[in-house]
């Protein structure tokens, strides 16, 4: 229930790691850390728009600080009106194999559920005109110049929606139990890592891109002009080279496979986009069959 809970105290009688602000601190610090790790990698490969550390304080560091301040203010306001998910939150630090398995289930299920829910919001941001205006800021950088720091380059409303989805996922497990502190911390570290890597222009530190199609192809998603589905910002060759630095055979038109790469909205996994593509292709085949029957 939304009700004024009072002004949150910064006192931590149970210790810093159990204070209400420790989890937001970890989330913000994780974003700050991963952005600057991948920015360093981008500079090593000459893939960053900003190679001067001094100028970096104006943009990469500036982006991070602005996002941290906005996020902190939002979390403080949330704490003022929304009670915790339970009177007692379990620590969740495993002391046995069974507890380690439960912790793993908490973390993995939370990431999968987060990716599932935000897919529909992200898809709507590209299909619904009002939401598209909100999301446009995140796609405002020049094609081919998307970098790690652009993960936090979005409008206030866009960022708020993403944070609210994450908070919803973090309060309880998928089976209704209060989510443990340790699982929530690991969730924030991993999610910020995957989101940052998905925007990075560097080919170094490609861990999640090896396994997750959403992370691997998110930069291609940025290279596609979503304002006009008939317009492609770059050719397939340019897009592939911008994404992974490889040299591919030139093509003058995009195949269905390449279109899928540009049109993905799922941030980590790919099963929802695959289902969407399959349904679109099924509808196209059905219409073609029906039109042939009418001839």
Short mmCIF file of C-alpha atoms in Angstrom, two decimals:
data_model
loop_
_atom_site.label_atom_id
_atom_site.label_comp_id
_atom_site.label_asym_id
_atom_site.label_seq_id
_atom_site.Cartn_x
_atom_site.Cartn_y
_atom_site.Cartn_z
CA UNK A 1 0.00 0.00 0.00
CA UNK A 2 1.26 3.47 -0.90
CA UNK A 3 1.43 5.43 2.34
CA UNK A 4 3.87 7.93 3.74
CA UNK A 5 6.39 5.92 5.73
CA UNK A 6 8.37 8.87 7.07
CA UNK A 7 11.74 10.15 6.00
CA UNK A 8 14.21 7.26 5.70
CA UNK A 9 16.97 7.30 8.26
CA UNK A 10 20.59 6.83 7.25
CA UNK A 11 21.33 5.05 10.49
CA UNK A 12 22.28 1.38 10.12
CA UNK A 13 21.70 -0.40 13.45
CA UNK A 14 22.14 -3.83 11.78
CA UNK A 15 25.24 -2.79 9.84
CA UNK A 16 25.91 -1.10 6.51
CA UNK A 17 25.22 -4.17 4.36
CA UNK A 18 21.73 -4.52 5.87
CA UNK A 19 20.85 -0.84 5.56
CA UNK A 20 18.07 0.03 3.12
CA UNK A 21 20.45 2.08 0.99
CA UNK A 22 23.13 -0.61 0.55
CA UNK A 23 21.38 -2.35 -2.34
CA UNK A 24 20.88 0.90 -4.34
CA UNK A 25 24.50 1.73 -3.58
CA UNK A 26 25.62 -1.60 -5.07
CA UNK A 27 23.46 -1.07 -8.18
CA UNK A 28 24.83 2.43 -8.79
CA UNK A 29 28.42 1.42 -8.04
CA UNK A 30 28.11 -1.57 -10.37
CA UNK A 31 26.95 0.59 -13.26
CA UNK A 32 29.75 3.06 -12.55
CA UNK A 33 32.31 0.25 -12.44
CA UNK A 34 31.22 -1.62 -15.58
CA UNK A 35 30.85 1.56 -17.65
CA UNK A 36 34.41 2.57 -16.89
CA UNK A 37 35.82 -0.92 -17.40
CA UNK A 38 34.32 -1.06 -20.89
CA UNK A 39 35.20 2.57 -21.60
CA UNK A 40 38.81 1.69 -20.87
CA UNK A 41 38.53 -1.24 -23.30
CA UNK A 42 36.99 1.03 -25.94
CA UNK A 43 39.86 3.49 -25.58
CA UNK A 44 42.40 0.68 -25.97
CA UNK A 45 40.86 -0.23 -29.32
CA UNK A 46 40.24 3.32 -30.50
CA UNK A 47 36.50 2.66 -30.43
CA UNK A 48 35.51 5.51 -28.12
CA UNK A 49 34.34 8.95 -29.14
CA UNK A 50 36.21 10.31 -26.11
CA UNK A 51 39.82 9.26 -25.60
CA UNK A 52 40.86 12.19 -23.43
CA UNK A 53 40.45 11.39 -19.74
CA UNK A 54 39.80 15.08 -18.97
CA UNK A 55 36.93 15.20 -21.45
CA UNK A 56 35.73 11.96 -19.99
CA UNK A 57 34.69 13.78 -16.85
CA UNK A 58 32.27 15.76 -18.99
CA UNK A 59 30.53 12.75 -20.53
CA UNK A 60 31.21 9.17 -19.32
CA UNK A 61 31.72 10.23 -15.71
CA UNK A 62 29.07 12.92 -16.10
CA UNK A 63 26.54 10.39 -17.41
CA UNK A 64 27.30 8.12 -14.47
CA UNK A 65 27.02 10.83 -11.83
CA UNK A 66 23.78 12.22 -13.29
CA UNK A 67 22.27 8.74 -13.36
CA UNK A 68 23.43 7.99 -9.81
CA UNK A 69 21.93 11.23 -8.47
CA UNK A 70 18.61 10.69 -10.29
CA UNK A 71 18.48 7.05 -9.19
CA UNK A 72 19.28 7.91 -5.57
CA UNK A 73 16.58 10.58 -5.41
CA UNK A 74 14.05 8.15 -6.86
CA UNK A 75 14.96 5.39 -4.41
CA UNK A 76 14.73 7.82 -1.47
CA UNK A 77 11.24 8.87 -2.63
CA UNK A 78 10.26 5.21 -3.04
CA UNK A 79 11.41 4.43 0.49
CA UNK A 80 9.31 7.31 1.81
CA UNK A 81 6.04 5.81 0.51
CA UNK A 82 6.51 2.07 -0.10
CA UNK A 83 7.02 -0.34 2.83
CA UNK A 84 9.58 -3.17 2.55
CA UNK A 85 8.37 -6.49 1.07
CA UNK A 86 8.54 -8.21 4.47
CA UNK A 87 9.32 -7.31 8.10
CA UNK A 88 12.48 -9.43 7.90
CA UNK A 89 14.58 -9.87 4.77
CA UNK A 90 16.76 -13.01 4.73
CA UNK A 91 20.48 -12.49 4.16
CA UNK A 92 20.67 -15.45 1.78
CA UNK A 93 24.39 -16.14 2.23
CA UNK A 94 24.66 -19.88 1.50
CA UNK A 95 26.16 -22.25 4.07
CA UNK A 96 25.32 -25.52 2.27
CA UNK A 97 24.91 -26.94 -1.24
CA UNK A 98 21.13 -26.73 -0.95
CA UNK A 99 21.27 -23.06 0.03
CA UNK A 100 23.69 -22.36 -2.83
CA UNK A 101 21.23 -24.00 -5.21
CA UNK A 102 18.39 -21.90 -3.83
CA UNK A 103 20.46 -18.72 -4.18
CA UNK A 104 21.28 -19.61 -7.79
CA UNK A 105 17.59 -20.19 -8.49
CA UNK A 106 16.73 -16.80 -6.95
CA UNK A 107 19.27 -14.98 -9.10
CA UNK A 108 18.66 -16.78 -12.40
CA UNK A 109 14.87 -16.67 -12.15
CA UNK A 110 15.01 -12.96 -11.28
CA UNK A 111 17.13 -12.12 -14.32
CA UNK A 112 14.91 -14.20 -16.61
CA UNK A 113 11.74 -12.60 -15.22
CA UNK A 114 13.22 -9.10 -15.49
CA UNK A 115 14.16 -9.72 -19.11
CA UNK A 116 10.69 -11.12 -19.79
CA UNK A 117 8.81 -8.14 -18.33
CA UNK A 118 10.99 -5.40 -19.75
CA UNK A 119 10.77 -6.93 -23.24
CA UNK A 120 7.13 -5.80 -23.50
CA UNK A 121 7.96 -2.29 -22.27
CA UNK A 122 10.91 -2.02 -24.66
CA UNK A 123 8.86 -3.36 -27.56
CA UNK A 124 6.15 -0.83 -26.76
CA UNK A 125 8.73 1.95 -26.74
CA UNK A 126 9.37 1.22 -30.40
CA UNK A 127 5.77 0.57 -31.46
CA UNK A 128 3.65 3.07 -29.51
CA UNK A 129 4.17 6.70 -30.62
CA UNK A 130 3.99 8.22 -27.11
CA UNK A 131 6.45 5.71 -25.65
CA UNK A 132 8.65 6.09 -28.72
CA UNK A 133 9.08 9.76 -27.88
CA UNK A 134 10.16 8.79 -24.38
CA UNK A 135 12.65 6.21 -25.65
CA UNK A 136 14.01 8.29 -28.53
CA UNK A 137 16.67 9.91 -26.32
CA UNK A 138 18.32 6.51 -25.82
CA UNK A 139 18.68 6.18 -29.60
CA UNK A 140 19.74 9.79 -30.19
CA UNK A 141 23.46 9.09 -30.64
CA UNK A 142 24.87 8.85 -34.17
CA UNK A 143 24.67 5.41 -35.81
CA UNK A 144 27.73 3.27 -35.19
CA UNK A 145 28.83 5.28 -32.15
CA UNK A 146 26.99 3.45 -29.38
CA UNK A 147 29.30 2.85 -26.43
CA UNK A 148 29.19 1.46 -22.91
CA UNK A 149 28.31 4.80 -21.33
CA UNK A 150 25.19 5.05 -23.52
CA UNK A 151 23.57 2.41 -21.34
CA UNK A 152 22.57 5.28 -19.02
CA UNK A 153 21.97 7.78 -21.83
CA UNK A 154 18.18 7.90 -21.67
CA UNK A 155 15.31 10.11 -20.60
CA UNK A 156 14.22 10.29 -16.97
CA UNK A 157 10.97 8.44 -17.74
CA UNK A 158 12.80 5.74 -19.68
CA UNK A 159 15.21 5.13 -16.81
CA UNK A 160 12.38 5.23 -14.27
CA UNK A 161 10.47 2.48 -16.07
CA UNK A 162 13.55 0.28 -16.13
CA UNK A 163 14.24 0.85 -12.43
CA UNK A 164 10.61 0.18 -11.46
CA UNK A 165 10.65 -3.14 -13.29
CA UNK A 166 13.86 -4.05 -11.50
CA UNK A 167 12.45 -3.07 -8.10
CA UNK A 168 9.33 -5.16 -8.75
CA UNK A 169 11.49 -8.17 -9.57
CA UNK A 170 13.76 -7.61 -6.58
CA UNK A 171 11.06 -7.50 -3.92
CA UNK A 172 9.93 -11.11 -4.22
CA UNK A 173 10.95 -14.30 -5.93
CA UNK A 174 8.76 -15.70 -8.70
CA UNK A 175 7.23 -18.08 -6.12
CA UNK A 176 6.28 -15.26 -3.74
CA UNK A 177 8.95 -15.41 -1.02
CA UNK A 178 10.90 -12.29 -0.03
CA UNK A 179 14.06 -12.21 -2.10
CA UNK A 180 17.26 -12.49 -0.07
CA UNK A 181 19.71 -9.63 0.23
CA UNK A 182 22.56 -11.57 -1.35
CA UNK A 183 20.43 -12.59 -4.35
CA UNK A 184 19.41 -8.97 -4.88
CA UNK A 185 23.03 -7.81 -4.75
CA UNK A 186 24.14 -10.46 -7.25
CA UNK A 187 21.18 -9.59 -9.50
CA UNK A 188 22.22 -5.93 -9.63
CA UNK A 189 25.86 -6.73 -10.35
CA UNK A 190 25.01 -9.16 -13.16
CA UNK A 191 22.25 -7.10 -14.76
CA UNK A 192 24.34 -3.92 -14.87
CA UNK A 193 27.22 -5.95 -16.32
CA UNK A 194 25.07 -7.43 -19.10
CA UNK A 195 23.41 -4.11 -19.94
CA UNK A 196 26.76 -2.32 -20.14
CA UNK A 197 28.41 -5.00 -22.26
CA UNK A 198 25.45 -4.98 -24.65
CA UNK A 199 26.16 -1.32 -25.48
CA UNK A 200 29.96 -1.48 -25.54
CA UNK A 201 31.83 -0.83 -28.81
CA UNK A 202 34.79 -2.87 -27.58
CA UNK A 203 35.44 -6.47 -28.57
CA UNK A 204 37.35 -7.04 -25.33
CA UNK A 205 35.67 -8.59 -22.29
CA UNK A 206 32.96 -10.19 -24.43
CA UNK A 207 31.64 -12.62 -21.87
CA UNK A 208 27.85 -12.41 -22.08
CA UNK A 209 27.87 -11.86 -25.84
CA UNK A 210 29.19 -15.39 -26.23
CA UNK A 211 26.09 -16.88 -24.66
CA UNK A 212 23.19 -14.42 -24.85
CA UNK A 213 21.83 -13.29 -28.21
CA UNK A 214 20.14 -10.22 -26.74
CA UNK A 215 23.42 -8.91 -25.33
CA UNK A 216 25.30 -9.86 -28.50
CA UNK A 217 22.95 -8.07 -30.91
CA UNK A 218 21.82 -5.04 -28.91
CA UNK A 219 24.23 -2.67 -30.65
CA UNK A 220 22.74 -3.78 -33.97
CA UNK A 221 19.36 -2.86 -32.51
CA UNK A 222 20.72 0.68 -32.09
CA UNK A 223 21.87 0.81 -35.71
CA UNK A 224 18.36 0.27 -37.02
CA UNK A 225 16.21 3.35 -37.65
CA UNK A 226 13.09 2.51 -35.66
CA UNK A 227 11.34 5.67 -36.77
CA UNK A 228 10.96 4.15 -40.23
CA UNK A 229 10.92 0.40 -40.66
CA UNK A 230 11.67 0.82 -44.38
CA UNK A 231 14.90 2.72 -43.69
CA UNK A 232 18.16 1.14 -42.68
CA UNK A 233 20.83 3.40 -41.23
CA UNK A 234 23.69 1.24 -42.46
CA UNK A 235 24.23 -1.73 -44.75
CA UNK A 236 24.54 -5.17 -43.25
CA UNK A 237 28.30 -5.09 -43.72
CA UNK A 238 28.74 -1.78 -41.89
CA UNK A 239 26.48 -2.89 -39.08
CA UNK A 240 28.26 -6.20 -38.59
CA UNK A 241 31.67 -4.52 -38.60
CA UNK A 242 30.50 -1.90 -36.09
CA UNK A 243 29.19 -4.64 -33.82
CA UNK A 244 32.05 -7.13 -33.80
CA UNK A 245 34.90 -5.69 -35.82
CA UNK A 246 34.70 -8.51 -38.35
CA UNK A 247 34.79 -8.23 -42.12
CA UNK A 248 31.74 -9.74 -43.77
CA UNK A 249 30.67 -10.26 -47.33
CA UNK A 250 28.95 -7.17 -48.73
CA UNK A 251 25.21 -7.34 -49.22
CA UNK A 252 22.91 -4.86 -50.84
CA UNK A 253 19.80 -6.14 -49.11
CA UNK A 254 19.07 -7.53 -45.68
CA UNK A 255 18.00 -11.11 -45.29
CA UNK A 256 15.37 -12.13 -42.77
CA UNK A 257 18.15 -13.28 -40.43
CA UNK A 258 19.87 -9.89 -40.54
CA UNK A 259 16.58 -8.07 -40.05
CA UNK A 260 16.04 -10.12 -36.92
CA UNK A 261 19.34 -8.93 -35.55
CA UNK A 262 18.33 -5.31 -35.93
CA UNK A 263 14.81 -5.80 -34.70
CA UNK A 264 15.46 -7.52 -31.38
CA UNK A 265 13.93 -5.91 -28.30
CA UNK A 266 14.79 -8.52 -25.67
CA UNK A 267 17.82 -7.31 -23.76
CA UNK A 268 19.39 -10.60 -22.67
CA UNK A 269 17.72 -13.67 -24.11
CA UNK A 270 16.10 -14.14 -27.48
CA UNK A 271 13.15 -16.51 -27.15
CA UNK A 272 10.44 -13.82 -27.12
CA UNK A 273 11.86 -12.14 -30.22
CA UNK A 274 12.17 -15.53 -31.91
CA UNK A 275 8.52 -16.19 -31.12
CA UNK A 276 7.58 -12.77 -32.49
CA UNK A 277 9.57 -13.36 -35.68
CA UNK A 278 8.05 -16.82 -36.11
CA UNK A 279 4.53 -15.43 -35.72
CA UNK A 280 5.20 -12.61 -38.22
CA UNK A 281 6.59 -15.06 -40.76
CA UNK A 282 3.65 -17.42 -40.21
CA UNK A 283 1.22 -14.57 -40.84
CA UNK A 284 3.12 -13.58 -44.00
CA UNK A 285 3.04 -17.16 -45.31
CA UNK A 286 -0.66 -17.43 -44.50
CA UNK A 287 -1.46 -14.21 -46.37
CA UNK A 288 0.60 -15.39 -49.34
CA UNK A 289 -1.20 -18.71 -49.40
CA UNK A 290 -4.60 -17.02 -49.16
CA UNK A 291 -3.75 -14.58 -51.97
CA UNK A 292 -2.71 -17.46 -54.23
CA UNK A 293 -5.96 -19.27 -53.56
CA UNK A 294 -7.94 -16.21 -54.59
CA UNK A 295 -6.20 -16.00 -57.98
#
